[in-house]
Amino acid sequence: MSCLILNIGQLLTMVGADRPRRGREMSSLGLIMDGAVLVEDGKIAAAGFKDLVLNDGRAKSSRIIDAGGRVVLPGFVDSHAHPVFAAPRLDDFESRAKGATYEELAAAGGGILSTVAGVRSATLDSLTADLRERARRILESGTTTLEAKSGYGLDLDSELKMLRAIATVASMGPLELVPTFLGAHAVPPEYKGRRDDYVRAVCEQMIPAVAREGLARFVDVFCEEGYFTAAESRRVLDAAAKAGLKRKVHADQLTRGGGAGVAAGAGAVSADHLECAEEADISALAASGAVATLLPGSNYFLAKPYPPGRRFIDMGAAVALATDFNPGSCPCWDMRMILSIATTQMKLTPAEALVAATVNGAYALDLGATHGVLRAGMAADLVCWEASDFRELPYYFGAPTVAWVMKAGKVAYSRETLKL
Ligand code: NIG
Ligand code: FE
């Protein structure tokens, strides 16, 4: 069954080069006024000027969706998130309001390790149910593909439990989940003083087991002072490559730990965070194939300086934006809030922010060949927004403005009853 979306006031196709967009390419939205999209079998059959799409023979027998003159663009690809956890960290949140820092709370046993305790004692069923509910809200906020990291288990069974919850929720749809193994997120308490043994367990036991079970597409590592050094991070990424898994790095977030260079050198698909990256790190990333994924929601929430987003684009890095949704540093799953922060605080233009949140997000998950662009043959993942100009998305921050969400050709959420 095909479907024809008509009366699209502004259609943002994101059509452009078949690679992550850099520099000026990040301003190019493939914008079409009064556009149309023809969808068949979960994919885009045609997208562009209304007259051209209507000329397609398949358009005649399609059911019609009227977009009401509003804005339609690819669903957001949120390429960095930690959505599996048992409980929010409300005590940490309150303590920070009273003056404690993220680092102080982590050193006092809060932080990542408190979420680890929660995940270890949670059942697979409860983690799955919580993730399913979060996936629903995430889809309803306009994200159609989400990365989902483990990393709050830190022992083989608990990490596998997290990845199984992700696999189950992914199989239920409609939100598409891309699983990442983040066993190297912190050194767990039982390995205190034996960090080398933990790195060995991650490399020699956990990564091979996760790969054997087909539970992750990526391996990520938190390359940071007090977590994993650059040399340890390289070992983890080498083990990932050996197991046939793609690589990501939490790089230069709280300190300049060398993560950007590690990511560039290891052929990582992305280097993420980069708040403390300096000019040499930005050039290394710009010269590499890695996408620079910026997560300004965490800076907002922790009241820390933003990464130099403008500089990344001007120096030719391919920039993606993602939420970093997690209970400690960014409890926000809504990409529109991230667009708002990126434009107001990092001085990306609305167009650059939208490219970063869609097509470059897809490349940050190695999905650029199928996701993030509305062109014949690509996934029919698109969102109709309650807006007549795309700049309204970052402008009206904090208000829900999704009209409907289509995932793989099916309307997965609609605020209104669609007149079909
Ligand atoms: O991306 N940096 C490491 N991991 C998360 C925070 C995780 C947590 O605080 O629970 C991040 O910010
Ligand atoms: Fe993160």
XYZ file of C-alpha atoms and ligand atoms in Angstrom:
433
model
C 0.000 0.000 0.000
C 1.402 3.380 -0.930
C 0.665 6.713 0.611
C 0.999 10.222 -0.730
C 1.739 13.159 1.542
C 0.561 16.387 -0.030
C 0.367 20.055 0.864
C 3.750 20.181 2.606
C 4.465 23.883 3.163
C 8.195 23.285 3.614
C 9.692 19.896 2.802
C 13.255 19.487 4.120
C 14.627 16.593 2.075
C 18.275 16.941 3.252
C 19.303 15.756 -0.218
C 23.023 16.313 -0.835
C 26.322 14.464 -1.014
C 26.289 10.817 0.109
C 28.519 11.459 3.116
C 28.429 13.330 6.411
C 27.892 17.024 5.693
C 30.653 19.480 6.562
C 31.164 23.230 6.523
C 28.789 24.989 4.135
C 27.085 21.719 3.229
C 25.585 21.834 6.699
C 23.425 24.786 5.647
C 21.796 22.924 2.802
C 18.363 21.520 3.652
C 17.134 20.481 0.196
C 14.176 22.745 0.965
C 11.109 22.477 -1.255
C 8.066 24.711 -0.919
C 4.736 22.965 -1.528
C 6.364 19.566 -1.697
C 5.032 16.028 -1.722
C 6.298 12.622 -0.637
C 5.235 9.256 -2.008
C 5.821 6.317 0.318
C 5.708 2.647 -0.597
C 6.664 -0.476 1.362
C 8.247 1.489 4.194
C 10.498 3.510 1.896
C 10.389 6.817 0.108
C 9.292 6.212 -3.504
C 9.568 9.869 -4.500
C 10.005 13.173 -2.692
C 10.209 16.699 -4.036
C 8.136 19.172 -6.022
C 4.449 18.288 -5.948
C 4.062 18.127 -9.727
C 6.965 15.727 -10.153
C 5.759 13.408 -7.400
C 2.179 13.471 -8.725
C 3.494 12.375 -12.124
C 4.654 9.093 -10.611
C 2.230 6.374 -11.732
C 2.034 4.941 -8.217
C 0.641 8.218 -6.859
C -2.805 7.635 -8.384
C -3.917 4.763 -6.182
C -2.290 6.019 -2.967
C -4.103 7.033 0.148
C -3.531 10.712 0.775
C -2.272 12.466 3.900
C -2.733 16.239 3.887
C 0.153 17.921 5.731
C -1.888 21.117 6.031
C 0.843 23.421 4.716
C 3.148 22.497 7.591
C 6.832 21.542 7.797
C 7.965 17.953 7.099
C 11.517 16.690 7.607
C 13.298 13.399 8.332
C 12.755 11.986 11.804
C 15.552 12.909 14.195
C 18.363 10.380 14.498
C 19.480 10.682 18.108
C 22.886 9.045 17.869
C 23.961 9.139 21.533
C 21.748 8.045 24.435
C 21.814 5.990 27.625
C 18.076 5.229 27.911
C 18.270 2.027 30.001
C 18.255 2.728 33.741
C 16.146 1.891 36.739
C 15.630 5.232 38.467
C 16.284 8.925 37.935
C 19.080 10.500 40.035
C 16.951 13.050 41.810
C 19.169 13.237 44.899
C 22.211 14.138 42.789
C 20.081 16.703 40.965
C 18.997 18.335 44.206
C 22.526 18.251 45.639
C 23.844 20.019 42.559
C 21.233 22.718 43.002
C 22.733 23.164 46.460
C 26.229 23.529 45.036
C 27.761 20.040 44.701
C 29.449 19.251 41.372
C 28.932 16.222 39.111
C 32.502 15.128 39.842
C 32.072 15.491 43.639
C 28.885 13.434 43.616
C 30.576 10.713 41.539
C 33.513 10.593 43.975
C 31.067 10.285 46.889
C 29.453 7.159 45.402
C 26.642 8.873 43.497
C 26.974 9.403 39.764
C 27.281 6.529 37.315
C 27.926 3.942 40.047
C 24.626 4.682 41.788
C 22.797 3.956 38.533
C 24.885 0.777 38.220
C 23.582 -0.411 41.607
C 20.011 0.219 40.429
C 20.453 -1.623 37.136
C 22.178 -4.595 38.757
C 19.273 -5.153 41.113
C 16.550 -4.516 38.501
C 14.922 -7.392 36.643
C 15.097 -7.714 32.883
C 11.325 -7.285 32.765
C 11.317 -4.006 34.644
C 14.204 -2.568 32.605
C 12.368 -3.590 29.449
C 9.058 -2.063 30.560
C 10.740 1.217 31.542
C 12.618 1.393 28.259
C 9.456 0.674 26.293
C 7.671 3.580 27.944
C 10.651 5.888 27.290
C 10.771 4.730 23.660
C 7.140 5.770 23.228
C 7.800 9.276 24.553
C 10.951 9.615 22.478
C 9.130 8.690 19.277
C 6.345 11.140 20.113
C 8.916 13.922 20.339
C 9.999 13.368 16.724
C 12.919 10.940 17.027
C 12.577 7.886 14.786
C 15.996 6.269 15.434
C 17.794 6.196 18.773
C 21.140 4.834 19.835
C 20.861 2.899 23.107
C 23.967 2.227 25.187
C 24.547 -0.304 27.925
C 27.126 0.758 30.518
C 25.200 0.747 33.779
C 25.751 -2.969 34.411
C 29.562 -3.235 34.325
C 29.555 -7.014 34.741
C 28.814 -9.447 31.972
C 25.360 -10.533 33.159
C 24.134 -7.035 33.911
C 25.482 -5.653 30.630
C 23.793 -8.501 28.737
C 20.583 -7.779 30.660
C 20.644 -4.160 29.465
C 21.365 -5.182 25.872
C 18.562 -7.763 25.970
C 16.126 -5.097 27.161
C 17.229 -2.980 24.186
C 16.829 -5.914 21.765
C 13.317 -6.661 23.039
C 12.123 -3.061 22.800
C 13.750 -2.756 19.368
C 11.845 -5.815 18.169
C 8.543 -4.281 19.313
C 9.041 -1.032 17.357
C 8.147 1.464 16.155
C 11.194 3.363 17.502
C 14.351 1.961 15.892
C 17.106 1.295 18.434
C 20.805 0.915 17.633
C 22.568 -0.965 20.464
C 25.999 0.023 21.788
C 28.069 -1.838 24.379
C 29.571 0.590 26.909
C 31.150 -1.783 29.419
C 34.024 0.698 29.687
C 31.818 3.398 31.215
C 33.393 3.232 34.699
C 35.448 0.811 36.765
C 32.938 -1.100 38.946
C 33.435 -1.208 42.736
C 34.525 -4.873 42.808
C 37.518 -3.940 40.599
C 38.593 -0.980 42.743
C 42.389 -0.809 42.587
C 42.425 -3.428 39.802
C 41.485 -1.329 36.802
C 43.773 -3.239 34.479
C 41.908 -6.452 35.312
C 38.621 -4.745 34.484
C 39.908 -3.499 31.111
C 41.073 -7.050 30.421
C 37.615 -8.419 31.325
C 35.959 -5.894 29.000
C 38.310 -6.765 26.124
C 38.667 -10.499 26.554
C 35.317 -11.603 27.975
C 32.610 -9.006 27.615
C 33.192 -7.707 24.069
C 33.548 -11.214 22.567
C 30.407 -12.403 24.408
C 28.355 -9.399 23.298
C 29.539 -9.843 19.700
C 28.799 -13.582 19.770
C 25.219 -12.912 20.831
C 24.803 -10.185 18.217
C 23.595 -7.761 20.880
C 25.554 -4.632 19.888
C 26.533 -2.821 16.718
C 28.974 -0.431 18.436
C 31.431 -0.398 21.320
C 31.909 2.874 23.189
C 34.427 3.884 25.884
C 34.469 6.781 28.379
C 37.973 8.170 27.764
C 38.287 10.503 30.734
C 40.372 11.225 33.805
C 39.212 8.897 36.583
C 37.517 6.566 34.070
C 39.637 5.149 31.199
C 42.948 6.516 29.933
C 43.717 7.012 26.249
C 45.849 3.831 26.264
C 43.074 1.790 27.928
C 40.527 3.237 25.522
C 42.675 2.130 22.574
C 42.760 -1.415 23.956
C 38.965 -1.459 24.219
C 38.555 -0.133 20.674
C 41.069 -2.665 19.322
C 39.094 -5.479 20.948
C 35.920 -4.058 19.382
C 37.487 -4.000 15.925
C 38.705 -7.571 16.390
C 35.174 -8.639 17.288
C 33.802 -6.919 14.170
C 32.074 -4.095 16.048
C 32.139 -0.420 15.113
C 33.579 2.159 17.477
C 32.497 5.300 19.315
C 34.266 7.339 22.008
C 33.081 9.569 24.875
C 35.856 12.088 24.240
C 37.218 15.147 26.059
C 34.043 15.721 28.078
C 35.139 16.806 31.564
C 38.853 17.139 30.839
C 41.021 16.963 27.724
C 41.674 13.229 28.033
C 42.856 12.630 24.459
C 39.619 11.009 23.299
C 39.346 12.968 20.041
C 42.768 11.721 18.932
C 41.956 8.181 20.077
C 38.710 8.222 18.049
C 40.388 9.623 14.936
C 43.225 7.097 15.196
C 40.987 4.084 15.805
C 38.691 4.673 12.832
C 35.772 5.401 15.141
C 32.463 6.301 13.521
C 32.062 9.186 15.981
C 33.738 11.098 18.791
C 31.167 12.430 21.223
C 30.957 15.316 23.739
C 34.224 17.201 22.959
C 33.581 20.080 25.378
C 37.290 20.319 26.203
C 38.556 19.701 22.656
C 41.179 22.181 21.473
C 42.058 23.356 17.961
C 44.430 20.419 17.330
C 41.698 17.943 18.334
C 39.146 19.639 16.101
C 41.544 19.517 13.121
C 42.308 15.842 13.790
C 38.591 15.074 13.766
C 37.928 17.243 10.700
C 40.636 15.334 8.842
C 39.268 11.949 9.933
C 36.103 10.113 8.964
C 34.652 10.455 12.467
C 31.522 12.499 13.055
C 31.878 15.032 15.905
C 28.766 14.497 17.996
C 27.944 17.385 20.315
C 25.650 16.884 23.302
C 24.881 20.338 24.645
C 21.965 19.103 26.778
C 24.530 17.755 29.237
C 26.280 21.135 29.437
C 22.954 22.844 30.019
C 22.008 20.406 32.752
C 25.417 20.408 34.464
C 25.844 24.172 33.925
C 29.180 23.681 32.174
C 30.643 25.511 29.162
C 29.316 24.396 25.780
C 31.545 22.716 23.195
C 32.706 25.173 20.502
C 30.110 24.038 17.951
C 30.570 26.992 15.605
C 34.318 26.350 15.504
C 33.799 22.663 14.674
C 31.705 23.568 11.626
C 34.009 26.370 10.516
C 37.006 24.027 10.744
C 35.311 21.436 8.542
C 34.234 18.778 11.034
C 31.033 16.853 10.338
C 28.893 17.806 13.334
C 25.971 15.775 14.698
C 23.730 16.759 17.586
C 22.300 14.226 20.027
C 20.623 14.245 23.444
C 22.944 12.055 25.584
C 19.676 11.146 27.349
C 20.716 9.594 30.701
C 19.779 9.951 34.369
C 22.939 11.782 35.430
C 24.059 14.434 32.978
C 21.071 14.934 30.652
C 17.597 13.694 31.552
C 16.211 15.215 28.318
C 15.118 13.007 25.408
C 13.676 15.780 23.275
C 15.877 16.712 20.317
C 14.072 20.042 19.937
C 15.521 21.220 23.228
C 18.954 20.266 21.889
C 18.292 22.246 18.688
C 17.352 25.230 20.795
C 20.523 25.060 22.887
C 22.673 24.510 19.779
C 21.324 27.628 18.106
C 21.205 29.961 21.125
C 24.358 28.831 22.939
C 26.664 27.313 20.300
C 25.624 29.600 17.423
C 24.697 26.937 14.926
C 22.104 28.256 12.500
C 18.678 26.543 12.572
C 19.548 24.848 9.250
C 22.908 23.551 10.524
C 21.272 22.262 13.683
C 18.644 20.367 11.667
C 21.272 18.802 9.381
C 23.233 17.804 12.504
C 20.133 16.191 14.055
C 19.082 14.188 11.001
C 21.502 13.288 8.209
C 24.690 13.692 10.257
C 23.083 11.793 13.153
C 22.428 8.968 10.709
C 26.094 8.969 9.656
C 27.110 8.948 13.328
C 25.349 5.569 13.514
C 26.707 4.424 10.145
C 23.151 4.587 8.784
C 23.729 7.402 6.317
C 22.982 5.204 3.308
C 19.406 4.560 4.454
C 18.378 7.169 7.050
C 18.261 10.920 7.545
C 17.429 11.982 3.965
C 14.066 12.007 2.157
C 15.007 10.618 -1.235
C 13.778 7.633 -3.261
C 14.965 4.389 -1.686
C 15.590 5.789 1.809
C 13.592 4.806 4.908
C 10.235 6.574 5.118
C 10.994 8.045 8.551
C 9.558 11.531 8.662
C 7.821 13.968 10.939
C 5.190 16.625 10.295
C 5.633 19.598 12.619
C 3.060 22.104 13.835
C 5.011 24.875 12.085
C 5.020 26.777 8.825
C 8.752 27.663 8.889
C 11.498 25.190 9.918
C 13.150 27.836 12.090
C 10.206 27.540 14.479
C 11.605 24.194 15.677
C 14.499 25.659 17.671
C 12.636 28.935 18.217
C 9.584 27.760 20.185
C 11.613 25.844 22.735
C 9.919 23.742 25.364
C 6.557 23.350 23.616
C 5.390 20.073 22.051
C 4.835 20.705 18.353
C 4.895 17.315 16.653
C 1.770 16.829 14.504
C 2.536 13.246 13.451
C 5.423 10.817 13.108
C 5.876 8.269 10.328
C 8.323 5.381 10.928
C 9.134 2.981 8.090
C 6.105 4.175 6.142
C 3.537 3.836 8.930
C 2.029 6.643 10.994
C 3.390 5.671 14.413
C 2.040 8.664 16.335
C -0.422 11.410 15.586
C -1.619 14.230 17.785
C -4.684 14.551 15.613
C -6.930 12.066 13.854
C -5.486 12.047 10.374
C -8.078 12.596 7.694
C -7.231 9.754 5.321
O 27.580 10.922 28.505
N 30.064 10.621 30.307
C 29.660 9.554 30.604
N 28.417 9.139 30.559
C 27.247 9.976 30.573
C 26.832 10.316 31.951
C 26.330 9.135 32.605
C 25.774 9.357 33.960
O 26.067 10.366 34.646
O 25.011 8.467 34.348
C 27.416 11.170 29.678
O 27.377 12.329 30.104
Fe 27.006 9.788 27.025
